[in-house]
Amino acid sequence: MSVADTETSVSTRDRILDAAETLFIEHGFAGTSVRAIATEAGVNLAATNYHFGSKKGLFSAVFQRRVQPINEERLQRLSRLQKEVQVGKRKLTIRLVLECFFEPLRHVDPGIPALVGRMHGEPASLTRPILEEAFLEVAGAFHGALRQVLPELSHEELRWRFHFMIGSMIHLLQMHAPLGSESTHDTFTSGVPRLINFVQAGMAHTDNGKVYD
Amino acid sequence: MSVADTETSVSTRDRILDAAETLFIEHGFAGTSVRAIATEAGVNLAATNYHFGSKKGLFSAVFQRRVQPINEERLQRLSRLQKEVQVGKRKLTIRLVLECFFEPLRHVDPGIPALVGRMHGEPASLTRPILEEAFLEVAGAFHGALRQVLPELSHEELRWRFHFMIGSMIHLLQMHAPLGSESTHDTFTSGVPRLINFVQAGMAHTDNGKVYD
DNA sequence: TGACGTACCAAACGAACGTTTGAACTTTCA
DNA sequence: TGAAAGTTCAAACGTTCGTTTGGTACGTCA
């Protein structure tokens, strides 16, 4: 492939991905037709099946493209934190772990949160395989880190709190899914610190009102 | 209408509502066909449009049937609590307000949580009018009660925490949406108290680690 | 009794769906 | 240059969609 070739080829693929992302966010998977995607992208109807095999394949590709950089940064931050802890440079706290998990959400394309939020609203039969593949490693790593910093919690209790944490996050992500304005990103940026505070309190609470740091 | 008429009539209507509820939960709105609903209900295809006007009308009816009793109980509990506070019988606390809001979820049909959870995953263009109508009164009442018990929070901060509260709840509701087993109800029942603890801590936290009761 | 309204049914409507086809066009590389 | 591979196209495939139609069955009530 020449440079020119690569450019046109990638351009078509990416135009499809961009259009599909927009429409999937707005109308969901079943509510979006391949025809609408092709029209929005300005490409031929058959191009989507040529590049992605099927509508499901396209849906999966749209999601993977966005979520992989986020998860990579999450793991990067966590492993950097754990190294600093090993060296004795830092003390491992709930807040630091949560920041590794949530902060990457602030520095990404404004459309991404909406997509991740929409993803969690789709029927599980469609999304479960995609989500499991995408989040298995990240969920395991952060679950482990939180267990390390909250050793007095039973596994079951930690699983529940982890669950609520994900729920709070997803609801923040879904919050502005239907709106496409610039305020989306601003509101979201200011929401992340509040989310961290909220989740930290929920994670650390004990029955007598004491909280961990 | 005679009694017999009413019975057959209601039976058909309810069979459609039951079947639609099951399928909407599992596959979403756009992913469920009216034909599948009619087949599942064992009624004629045209019966759904006869009774509910359109597919959207049916979707709205399915939701309203389930959510109204819950919201009525929420308001009942809250107003009873507020009366007891006025008389001096009780002191208003975050936990008591949260219990008014969450406890009604425990004593209802196991299918309801899944439906409410699925509802929040649908495209906003479909669900927003339905949700706004259903929750305007309840949201206003509980937002006011929480403002009363957390007077030092700014309106904006309270709005955020209220938002995260709803998110935690919805994620609990969505948790078992795809599963139809009995364990759904058990797990959900044990999840509500944990949800209350989690949200109480998130609602009450201050920057110095202190929490309100 | 007989006109009337409600409930239900089989059948069909046109439209939109995801996907496939086969030819045309472009780029690759020996 | 010429065969092979990659990409895009108009057109059509068969299927399924939400909704409508016209007719039948049956209870109500003047």
Short mmCIF file of C-alpha atoms (C1' of nucleotides) in Angstrom, two decimals:
data_model
loop_
_atom_site.label_atom_id
_atom_site.label_comp_id
_atom_site.label_asym_id
_atom_site.label_seq_id
_atom_site.Cartn_x
_atom_site.Cartn_y
_atom_site.Cartn_z
CA MET A 1 0.00 0.00 0.00
CA SER A 2 1.21 3.46 -0.82
CA VAL A 3 0.70 6.36 1.53
CA ALA A 4 -2.13 7.62 -0.65
CA ASP A 5 -3.76 4.23 -0.58
CA THR A 6 -3.53 3.90 3.11
CA GLU A 7 -5.03 7.31 3.54
CA THR A 8 -8.10 6.71 1.42
CA SER A 9 -8.58 3.24 2.84
CA VAL A 10 -8.24 4.33 6.45
CA SER A 11 -10.34 7.35 5.72
CA THR A 12 -13.29 5.24 4.58
CA ARG A 13 -12.94 2.86 7.50
CA ASP A 14 -12.73 5.73 9.95
CA ARG A 15 -15.58 7.62 8.40
CA ILE A 16 -17.72 4.56 8.95
CA LEU A 17 -16.49 4.20 12.53
CA ASP A 18 -17.18 7.87 13.27
CA ALA A 19 -20.66 7.81 11.79
CA ALA A 20 -21.50 4.52 13.49
CA GLU A 21 -20.30 5.84 16.83
CA THR A 22 -22.49 8.92 16.58
CA LEU A 23 -25.59 6.99 15.60
CA PHE A 24 -25.08 4.10 18.02
CA ILE A 25 -24.77 6.59 20.87
CA GLU A 26 -27.93 8.38 19.87
CA HIS A 27 -30.21 5.49 18.91
CA GLY A 28 -28.58 2.33 20.23
CA PHE A 29 -27.59 -0.77 18.30
CA ALA A 30 -30.95 -2.09 17.17
CA GLY A 31 -32.21 1.45 16.60
CA THR A 32 -29.45 2.27 14.13
CA SER A 33 -29.55 0.89 10.58
CA VAL A 34 -26.50 0.10 8.53
CA ARG A 35 -28.03 2.27 5.82
CA ALA A 36 -28.15 5.26 8.11
CA ILE A 37 -24.50 4.72 9.03
CA ALA A 38 -23.45 4.50 5.39
CA THR A 39 -25.40 7.63 4.52
CA GLU A 40 -23.99 9.57 7.46
CA ALA A 41 -20.49 8.45 6.54
CA GLY A 42 -20.99 9.22 2.88
CA VAL A 43 -19.91 5.77 1.78
CA ASN A 44 -21.54 2.94 -0.08
CA LEU A 45 -23.88 0.65 1.81
CA ALA A 46 -21.76 -2.42 1.14
CA ALA A 47 -18.58 -0.80 2.45
CA THR A 48 -19.55 -1.43 6.07
CA ASN A 49 -19.92 -5.14 5.55
CA TYR A 50 -16.75 -5.23 3.50
CA HIS A 51 -14.67 -3.65 6.27
CA PHE A 52 -16.32 -5.07 9.38
CA GLY A 53 -18.03 -8.27 8.27
CA SER A 54 -21.34 -7.54 9.90
CA LYS A 55 -23.27 -4.96 11.87
CA LYS A 56 -22.17 -6.61 15.13
CA GLY A 57 -18.57 -6.56 13.96
CA LEU A 58 -18.86 -2.87 13.31
CA PHE A 59 -20.40 -2.27 16.73
CA SER A 60 -17.58 -4.12 18.42
CA ALA A 61 -14.95 -2.21 16.42
CA VAL A 62 -16.51 1.13 17.35
CA PHE A 63 -16.29 0.24 21.03
CA GLN A 64 -12.81 -1.25 20.97
CA ARG A 65 -11.34 1.76 19.22
CA ARG A 66 -12.42 4.03 22.05
CA VAL A 67 -12.04 1.94 25.16
CA GLN A 68 -8.61 0.46 24.61
CA PRO A 69 -6.61 3.69 25.13
CA ILE A 70 -8.54 4.40 28.34
CA ASN A 71 -7.90 0.98 29.77
CA GLU A 72 -4.26 1.10 28.80
CA GLU A 73 -3.82 4.36 30.65
CA ARG A 74 -5.64 2.96 33.67
CA LEU A 75 -3.28 0.01 33.88
CA GLN A 76 -0.27 2.22 33.23
CA ARG A 77 -1.19 4.56 36.07
CA LEU A 78 -1.92 1.70 38.44
CA SER A 79 1.32 -0.10 37.75
CA ARG A 80 3.27 3.15 38.12
CA LEU A 81 1.52 3.73 41.45
CA GLN A 82 2.27 0.21 42.63
CA LYS A 83 5.93 0.65 41.76
CA GLU A 84 6.10 3.86 43.76
CA VAL A 85 4.50 2.04 46.67
CA GLN A 86 7.00 -0.81 46.44
CA VAL A 87 9.88 1.63 46.53
CA GLY A 88 8.34 3.29 49.54
CA LYS A 89 7.82 6.56 47.74
CA ARG A 90 4.07 6.53 48.36
CA LYS A 91 1.50 4.95 50.63
CA LEU A 92 -1.28 3.10 48.86
CA THR A 93 -4.66 4.74 49.50
CA ILE A 94 -8.16 4.28 48.19
CA ARG A 95 -8.09 7.70 46.63
CA LEU A 96 -4.90 7.03 44.70
CA VAL A 97 -6.32 3.79 43.28
CA LEU A 98 -9.57 5.51 42.36
CA GLU A 99 -7.69 8.30 40.65
CA CYS A 100 -5.86 5.76 38.50
CA PHE A 101 -9.24 4.40 37.48
CA PHE A 102 -11.22 7.59 36.93
CA GLU A 103 -8.72 10.25 35.89
CA PRO A 104 -8.15 8.77 32.42
CA LEU A 105 -11.78 9.63 31.69
CA ARG A 106 -10.99 13.32 31.83
CA HIS A 107 -8.42 13.55 29.09
CA VAL A 108 -10.10 11.78 26.24
CA ASP A 109 -12.38 12.64 23.37
CA PRO A 110 -15.70 14.02 24.64
CA GLY A 111 -17.61 11.41 22.67
CA ILE A 112 -16.08 8.45 24.46
CA PRO A 113 -17.96 8.65 27.75
CA ALA A 114 -21.24 8.72 25.91
CA LEU A 115 -20.29 5.61 23.98
CA VAL A 116 -19.23 3.65 27.05
CA GLY A 117 -22.42 4.76 28.75
CA ARG A 118 -24.58 3.68 25.85
CA MET A 119 -22.76 0.37 25.73
CA HIS A 120 -23.97 -0.48 29.21
CA GLY A 121 -27.53 0.17 28.15
CA GLU A 122 -27.56 -2.36 25.34
CA PRO A 123 -28.95 -5.86 25.84
CA ALA A 124 -26.43 -8.05 27.60
CA SER A 125 -26.63 -10.71 24.92
CA LEU A 126 -24.99 -8.25 22.57
CA THR A 127 -22.57 -6.49 24.88
CA ARG A 128 -21.45 -9.09 27.38
CA PRO A 129 -18.84 -10.77 25.20
CA ILE A 130 -17.49 -7.39 24.11
CA LEU A 131 -17.41 -5.96 27.63
CA GLU A 132 -15.88 -9.02 29.19
CA GLU A 133 -13.06 -9.06 26.71
CA ALA A 134 -12.44 -5.34 27.10
CA PHE A 135 -12.58 -5.06 30.90
CA LEU A 136 -11.46 -8.40 32.28
CA GLU A 137 -7.88 -7.33 32.82
CA VAL A 138 -8.69 -3.85 34.15
CA ALA A 139 -11.41 -5.07 36.49
CA GLY A 140 -9.11 -7.73 37.90
CA ALA A 141 -6.24 -5.34 38.46
CA PHE A 142 -8.29 -2.70 40.25
CA HIS A 143 -10.31 -5.20 42.20
CA GLY A 144 -7.02 -6.58 43.46
CA ALA A 145 -5.66 -3.16 44.32
CA LEU A 146 -8.79 -2.26 46.24
CA ARG A 147 -8.70 -5.52 48.12
CA GLN A 148 -5.14 -4.71 49.09
CA VAL A 149 -6.12 -1.31 50.47
CA LEU A 150 -9.36 -2.50 52.09
CA PRO A 151 -8.22 -5.80 53.60
CA GLU A 152 -10.87 -5.84 56.33
CA LEU A 153 -13.71 -6.11 53.81
CA SER A 154 -15.02 -9.53 52.92
CA HIS A 155 -14.74 -10.51 49.31
CA GLU A 156 -18.47 -10.29 48.94
CA GLU A 157 -18.67 -6.83 50.46
CA LEU A 158 -15.86 -5.58 48.26
CA ARG A 159 -17.54 -7.02 45.20
CA TRP A 160 -20.68 -5.10 46.05
CA ARG A 161 -18.89 -1.81 46.58
CA PHE A 162 -16.96 -2.32 43.38
CA HIS A 163 -20.28 -2.85 41.68
CA PHE A 164 -21.71 0.40 43.01
CA MET A 165 -18.57 2.20 41.97
CA ILE A 166 -19.02 1.05 38.39
CA GLY A 167 -22.66 2.09 38.58
CA SER A 168 -21.87 5.61 39.70
CA MET A 169 -19.36 5.93 36.90
CA ILE A 170 -21.65 4.61 34.21
CA HIS A 171 -24.43 6.94 35.25
CA LEU A 172 -22.04 9.86 34.94
CA LEU A 173 -21.08 8.57 31.51
CA GLN A 174 -24.65 8.13 30.42
CA MET A 175 -25.65 11.51 31.78
CA HIS A 176 -24.80 13.47 28.67
CA ALA A 177 -25.02 10.75 26.12
CA PRO A 178 -27.90 12.30 24.17
CA LEU A 179 -26.47 15.82 24.22
CA GLY A 180 -23.79 16.67 21.72
CA SER A 181 -22.89 20.15 22.91
CA GLU A 182 -19.53 21.40 24.12
CA SER A 183 -20.86 21.68 27.66
CA THR A 184 -20.78 17.88 27.70
CA HIS A 185 -17.05 17.79 28.17
CA ASP A 186 -16.96 20.61 30.71
CA THR A 187 -19.66 19.12 32.85
CA PHE A 188 -18.02 15.76 32.62
CA THR A 189 -14.65 17.14 33.60
CA SER A 190 -16.08 18.74 36.69
CA GLY A 191 -18.03 15.57 37.44
CA VAL A 192 -15.04 13.26 37.74
CA PRO A 193 -13.59 14.77 40.93
CA ARG A 194 -17.01 14.68 42.53
CA LEU A 195 -17.38 11.09 41.43
CA ILE A 196 -14.06 10.25 43.07
CA ASN A 197 -15.17 11.85 46.34
CA PHE A 198 -18.48 10.06 46.23
CA VAL A 199 -16.98 6.68 45.49
CA GLN A 200 -14.16 7.08 48.00
CA ALA A 201 -16.70 7.65 50.76
CA GLY A 202 -18.81 4.74 49.61
CA MET A 203 -15.82 2.44 49.36
CA ALA A 204 -14.30 3.35 52.69
CA HIS A 205 -17.32 3.60 54.94
CA THR A 206 -17.64 1.50 58.06
CA ASP A 207 -20.65 1.03 60.26
CA ASN A 208 -19.45 3.50 62.87
CA GLY A 209 -18.91 6.44 60.55
CA LYS A 210 -15.17 6.15 60.30
CA VAL A 211 -13.64 6.37 56.84
CA TYR A 212 -10.30 5.30 55.50
CA ASP A 213 -8.08 7.49 53.41
CA MET B 1 -69.33 -4.60 30.12
CA SER B 2 -70.18 -7.67 32.09
CA VAL B 3 -67.83 -9.23 34.54
CA ALA B 4 -67.01 -11.94 32.04
CA ASP B 5 -66.23 -9.36 29.40
CA THR B 6 -63.98 -7.43 31.66
CA GLU B 7 -62.13 -10.55 32.61
CA THR B 8 -61.37 -11.70 29.11
CA SER B 9 -60.52 -8.18 28.07
CA VAL B 10 -58.16 -7.51 30.95
CA SER B 11 -56.64 -10.92 30.52
CA THR B 12 -55.67 -10.18 26.93
CA ARG B 13 -54.35 -6.75 27.79
CA ASP B 14 -52.31 -8.14 30.67
CA ARG B 15 -50.98 -11.05 28.67
CA ILE B 16 -49.65 -8.52 26.19
CA LEU B 17 -48.16 -6.39 28.96
CA ASP B 18 -46.51 -9.40 30.58
CA ALA B 19 -45.02 -10.66 27.34
CA ALA B 20 -43.91 -7.19 26.30
CA GLU B 21 -42.25 -6.65 29.66
CA THR B 22 -40.28 -9.86 29.43
CA LEU B 23 -39.08 -9.19 25.90
CA PHE B 24 -38.36 -5.50 26.37
CA ILE B 25 -36.20 -6.34 29.38
CA GLU B 26 -34.28 -8.95 27.46
CA HIS B 27 -33.83 -7.29 24.06
CA GLY B 28 -34.71 -3.63 24.50
CA PHE B 29 -37.30 -1.60 22.65
CA ALA B 30 -35.90 -1.58 19.14
CA GLY B 31 -34.72 -5.17 19.54
CA THR B 32 -38.20 -6.47 20.32
CA SER B 33 -40.76 -6.87 17.56
CA VAL B 34 -44.49 -6.52 18.04
CA ARG B 35 -44.81 -9.90 16.39
CA ALA B 36 -42.59 -11.51 19.01
CA ILE B 37 -44.70 -9.94 21.74
CA ALA B 38 -47.95 -11.16 20.21
CA THR B 39 -46.57 -14.66 19.78
CA GLU B 40 -45.20 -14.78 23.34
CA ALA B 41 -48.56 -13.54 24.65
CA GLY B 42 -50.52 -15.96 22.50
CA VAL B 43 -52.67 -13.20 21.05
CA ASN B 44 -53.27 -11.86 17.59
CA LEU B 45 -50.77 -9.46 16.13
CA ALA B 46 -53.32 -6.68 15.76
CA ALA B 47 -54.39 -6.91 19.40
CA THR B 48 -51.38 -4.95 20.58
CA ASN B 49 -52.16 -1.98 18.37
CA TYR B 50 -55.81 -2.24 19.24
CA HIS B 51 -55.17 -1.95 22.97
CA PHE B 52 -52.16 0.36 23.06
CA GLY B 53 -52.26 2.33 19.82
CA SER B 54 -48.66 1.78 18.87
CA LYS B 55 -45.47 0.03 19.91
CA LYS B 56 -44.37 3.12 21.82
CA GLY B 57 -47.71 3.29 23.59
CA LEU B 58 -47.27 -0.31 24.66
CA PHE B 59 -43.76 0.39 25.91
CA SER B 60 -44.98 3.30 27.98
CA ALA B 61 -47.84 1.26 29.41
CA VAL B 62 -45.48 -1.55 30.41
CA PHE B 63 -43.33 0.89 32.33
CA GLN B 64 -46.13 2.86 33.97
CA ARG B 65 -47.81 -0.28 35.29
CA ARG B 66 -44.70 -1.24 37.23
CA VAL B 67 -43.26 2.05 38.40
CA GLN B 68 -46.36 3.74 39.73
CA PRO B 69 -46.83 1.54 42.81
CA ILE B 70 -43.17 1.98 43.73
CA ASN B 71 -43.28 5.74 43.48
CA GLU B 72 -46.53 5.88 45.42
CA GLU B 73 -44.98 3.92 48.25
CA ARG B 74 -41.91 6.15 48.18
CA LEU B 75 -44.00 9.27 48.58
CA GLN B 76 -46.17 7.63 51.22
CA ARG B 77 -43.16 6.66 53.32
CA LEU B 78 -41.57 10.07 52.94
CA SER B 79 -44.69 11.96 53.93
CA ARG B 80 -45.22 9.66 56.89
CA LEU B 81 -41.63 10.29 57.95
CA GLN B 82 -42.02 14.04 57.57
CA LYS B 83 -45.13 13.96 59.72
CA GLU B 84 -43.31 12.10 62.45
CA VAL B 85 -40.55 14.66 62.27
CA GLN B 86 -43.00 17.54 62.56
CA VAL B 87 -44.54 15.99 65.65
CA GLY B 88 -41.08 15.60 67.12
CA LYS B 89 -41.34 11.84 67.17
CA ARG B 90 -38.26 11.41 64.97
CA LYS B 91 -35.18 13.31 63.90
CA LEU B 92 -34.74 13.61 60.13
CA THR B 93 -31.59 11.81 58.96
CA ILE B 94 -30.06 10.96 55.62
CA ARG B 95 -30.53 7.30 56.28
CA LEU B 96 -34.22 7.62 56.99
CA VAL B 97 -34.77 9.55 53.77
CA LEU B 98 -32.75 7.02 51.79
CA GLU B 99 -34.74 4.18 53.30
CA CYS B 100 -37.96 5.82 52.14
CA PHE B 101 -36.51 5.89 48.65
CA PHE B 102 -34.87 2.49 48.41
CA GLU B 103 -36.86 0.19 50.67
CA PRO B 104 -39.88 0.04 48.34
CA LEU B 105 -37.62 -1.74 45.85
CA ARG B 106 -37.40 -4.75 48.12
CA HIS B 107 -41.04 -5.68 48.35
CA VAL B 108 -42.10 -5.70 44.74
CA ASP B 109 -42.24 -8.15 41.90
CA PRO B 110 -38.76 -9.43 41.03
CA GLY B 111 -39.21 -8.40 37.41
CA ILE B 112 -39.63 -4.72 38.18
CA PRO B 113 -36.02 -3.81 38.93
CA ALA B 114 -34.93 -5.32 35.65
CA LEU B 115 -37.49 -3.26 33.78
CA VAL B 116 -36.51 0.02 35.41
CA GLY B 117 -32.90 -0.80 34.77
CA ARG B 118 -33.51 -1.57 31.13
CA MET B 119 -35.51 1.63 30.80
CA HIS B 120 -32.47 3.69 31.65
CA GLY B 121 -30.52 1.97 28.93
CA GLU B 122 -32.85 2.93 26.12
CA PRO B 123 -32.19 5.94 23.91
CA ALA B 124 -33.21 9.12 25.67
CA SER B 125 -35.37 10.22 22.78
CA LEU B 126 -37.67 7.35 23.60
CA THR B 127 -37.51 7.28 27.37
CA ARG B 128 -37.08 10.89 28.45
CA PRO B 129 -40.74 11.88 28.17
CA ILE B 130 -41.82 8.71 29.94
CA LEU B 131 -39.24 9.02 32.71
CA GLU B 132 -39.83 12.70 33.30
CA GLU B 133 -43.52 12.17 33.73
CA ALA B 134 -43.01 9.21 36.03
CA PHE B 135 -40.30 10.63 38.29
CA LEU B 136 -40.81 14.37 38.38
CA GLU B 137 -42.80 14.34 41.60
CA VAL B 138 -40.68 11.74 43.39
CA ALA B 139 -37.38 13.34 42.39
CA GLY B 140 -38.57 16.72 43.56
CA ALA B 141 -39.79 15.43 46.90
CA PHE B 142 -36.63 13.52 47.76
CA HIS B 143 -34.32 16.18 46.44
CA GLY B 144 -36.07 18.60 48.78
CA ALA B 145 -35.84 16.23 51.73
CA LEU B 146 -32.15 15.69 51.18
CA ARG B 147 -31.54 19.41 50.88
CA GLN B 148 -33.28 19.78 54.22
CA VAL B 149 -31.02 17.25 55.88
CA LEU B 150 -27.85 18.40 54.13
CA PRO B 151 -28.25 22.18 54.32
CA GLU B 152 -24.51 22.92 54.12
CA LEU B 153 -24.25 21.48 50.58
CA SER B 154 -24.55 23.82 47.64
CA HIS B 155 -27.40 23.16 45.27
CA GLU B 156 -24.94 22.08 42.63
CA GLU B 157 -23.11 19.69 44.93
CA LEU B 158 -26.35 18.16 46.10
CA ARG B 159 -27.52 17.75 42.53
CA TRP B 160 -24.33 15.83 41.73
CA ARG B 161 -24.63 13.55 44.72
CA PHE B 162 -28.28 12.92 43.92
CA HIS B 163 -27.15 12.00 40.45
CA PHE B 164 -24.60 9.49 41.70
CA MET B 165 -27.22 8.04 44.03
CA ILE B 166 -29.52 7.37 41.11
CA GLY B 167 -26.61 5.86 39.21
CA SER B 168 -25.76 3.41 41.97
CA MET B 169 -29.38 2.38 42.16
CA ILE B 170 -29.81 1.90 38.45
CA HIS B 171 -26.68 -0.20 38.21
CA LEU B 172 -28.06 -2.44 40.94
CA LEU B 173 -31.30 -2.65 38.99
CA GLN B 174 -29.55 -3.44 35.74
CA MET B 175 -27.31 -5.98 37.39
CA HIS B 176 -29.65 -8.91 37.03
CA ALA B 177 -31.73 -7.74 34.15
CA PRO B 178 -30.71 -10.51 31.79
CA LEU B 179 -31.07 -13.28 34.37
CA GLY B 180 -34.54 -14.58 35.09
CA SER B 181 -33.80 -16.93 37.97
CA GLU B 182 -35.08 -16.80 41.52
CA SER B 183 -31.68 -15.81 42.76
CA THR B 184 -32.35 -12.45 41.15
CA HIS B 185 -34.69 -11.47 43.92
CA ASP B 186 -32.52 -12.79 46.71
CA THR B 187 -29.41 -11.05 45.49
CA PHE B 188 -31.36 -7.90 44.93
CA THR B 189 -32.86 -8.01 48.40
CA SER B 190 -29.44 -8.30 49.96
CA GLY B 191 -28.15 -5.58 47.67
CA VAL B 192 -30.52 -2.85 48.84
CA PRO B 193 -29.13 -2.49 52.37
CA ARG B 194 -25.62 -2.34 50.96
CA LEU B 195 -26.76 0.23 48.47
CA ILE B 196 -28.18 2.34 51.29
CA ASN B 197 -24.88 2.17 53.18
CA PHE B 198 -22.93 3.07 50.09
CA VAL B 199 -25.13 6.00 49.16
CA GLN B 200 -25.38 7.28 52.72
CA ALA B 201 -21.62 7.53 52.88
CA GLY B 202 -21.41 9.16 49.48
CA MET B 203 -24.15 11.62 50.33
CA ALA B 204 -22.82 12.59 53.72
CA HIS B 205 -19.08 12.82 53.12
CA THR B 206 -17.18 15.99 53.80
CA ASP B 207 -13.64 16.81 52.84
CA ASN B 208 -12.26 16.01 56.27
CA GLY B 209 -13.63 12.50 56.52
CA LYS B 210 -16.52 13.31 58.82
CA VAL B 211 -19.91 11.88 57.93
CA TYR B 212 -23.39 12.86 58.96
CA ASP B 213 -25.98 10.43 60.20
"C1'" DT C 1 -85.33 -8.35 18.52
"C1'" DG C 2 -82.07 -5.70 16.28
"C1'" DA C 3 -78.91 -1.95 15.99
"C1'" DC C 4 -74.60 -0.93 18.35
"C1'" DG C 5 -69.96 -1.01 20.33
"C1'" DT C 6 -66.18 -3.75 21.97
"C1'" DA C 7 -62.86 -7.41 21.23
"C1'" DC C 8 -60.47 -10.21 18.36
"C1'" DC C 9 -58.93 -12.40 14.12
"C1'" DA C 10 -56.51 -13.67 9.40
"C1'" DA C 11 -54.47 -11.33 5.90
"C1'" DA C 12 -52.13 -7.99 3.67
"C1'" DC C 13 -49.86 -3.25 3.19
"C1'" DG C 14 -45.64 -0.63 1.97
"C1'" DA C 15 -41.38 0.32 4.01
"C1'" DA C 16 -37.07 -0.72 5.95
"C1'" DC C 17 -33.97 -4.16 7.38
"C1'" DG C 18 -28.98 -6.82 7.06
"C1'" DT C 19 -26.56 -8.93 3.72
"C1'" DT C 20 -24.90 -10.56 -0.90
"C1'" DT C 21 -23.68 -10.22 -5.59
"C1'" DG C 22 -20.87 -9.23 -9.63
"C1'" DA C 23 -18.86 -5.82 -12.07
"C1'" DA C 24 -15.83 -1.62 -12.16
"C1'" DC C 25 -12.03 0.80 -10.48
"C1'" DT C 26 -7.53 1.39 -8.19
"C1'" DT C 27 -3.14 -0.02 -6.37
"C1'" DT C 28 0.71 -3.57 -5.90
"C1'" DC C 29 4.43 -5.80 -7.39
"C1'" DA C 30 6.97 -9.11 -10.12
"C1'" DT D 1 3.14 -4.20 -18.64
"C1'" DG D 2 -0.01 -7.47 -16.83
"C1'" DA D 3 -1.90 -10.57 -13.49
"C1'" DA D 4 -3.33 -10.35 -8.62
"C1'" DA D 5 -5.19 -8.13 -4.65
"C1'" DG D 6 -7.73 -4.57 -2.46
"C1'" DT D 7 -11.51 -1.35 -2.56
"C1'" DT D 8 -15.87 0.72 -3.98
"C1'" DC D 9 -20.07 0.71 -6.44
"C1'" DA D 10 -25.24 0.15 -7.99
"C1'" DA D 11 -28.53 -3.13 -7.57
"C1'" DA D 12 -30.99 -6.64 -5.79
"C1'" DC D 13 -31.66 -10.61 -2.47
"C1'" DG D 14 -35.10 -12.51 0.89
"C1'" DT D 15 -36.76 -11.31 5.41
"C1'" DT D 16 -38.89 -8.82 8.92
"C1'" DC D 17 -40.75 -4.66 10.43
"C1'" DG D 18 -45.02 -1.59 12.43
"C1'" DT D 19 -49.33 -0.73 11.10
"C1'" DT D 20 -53.88 -1.09 8.71
"C1'" DT D 21 -57.82 -3.27 6.84
"C1'" DG D 22 -62.22 -5.68 6.59
"C1'" DG D 23 -64.73 -9.03 8.64
"C1'" DT D 24 -66.48 -12.07 12.50
"C1'" DA D 25 -68.08 -13.09 17.16
"C1'" DC D 26 -70.41 -11.56 21.13
"C1'" DG D 27 -72.26 -8.87 24.84
"C1'" DT D 28 -75.10 -4.52 25.76
"C1'" DC D 29 -79.19 -2.04 25.73
"C1'" DA D 30 -82.98 0.67 23.71
#
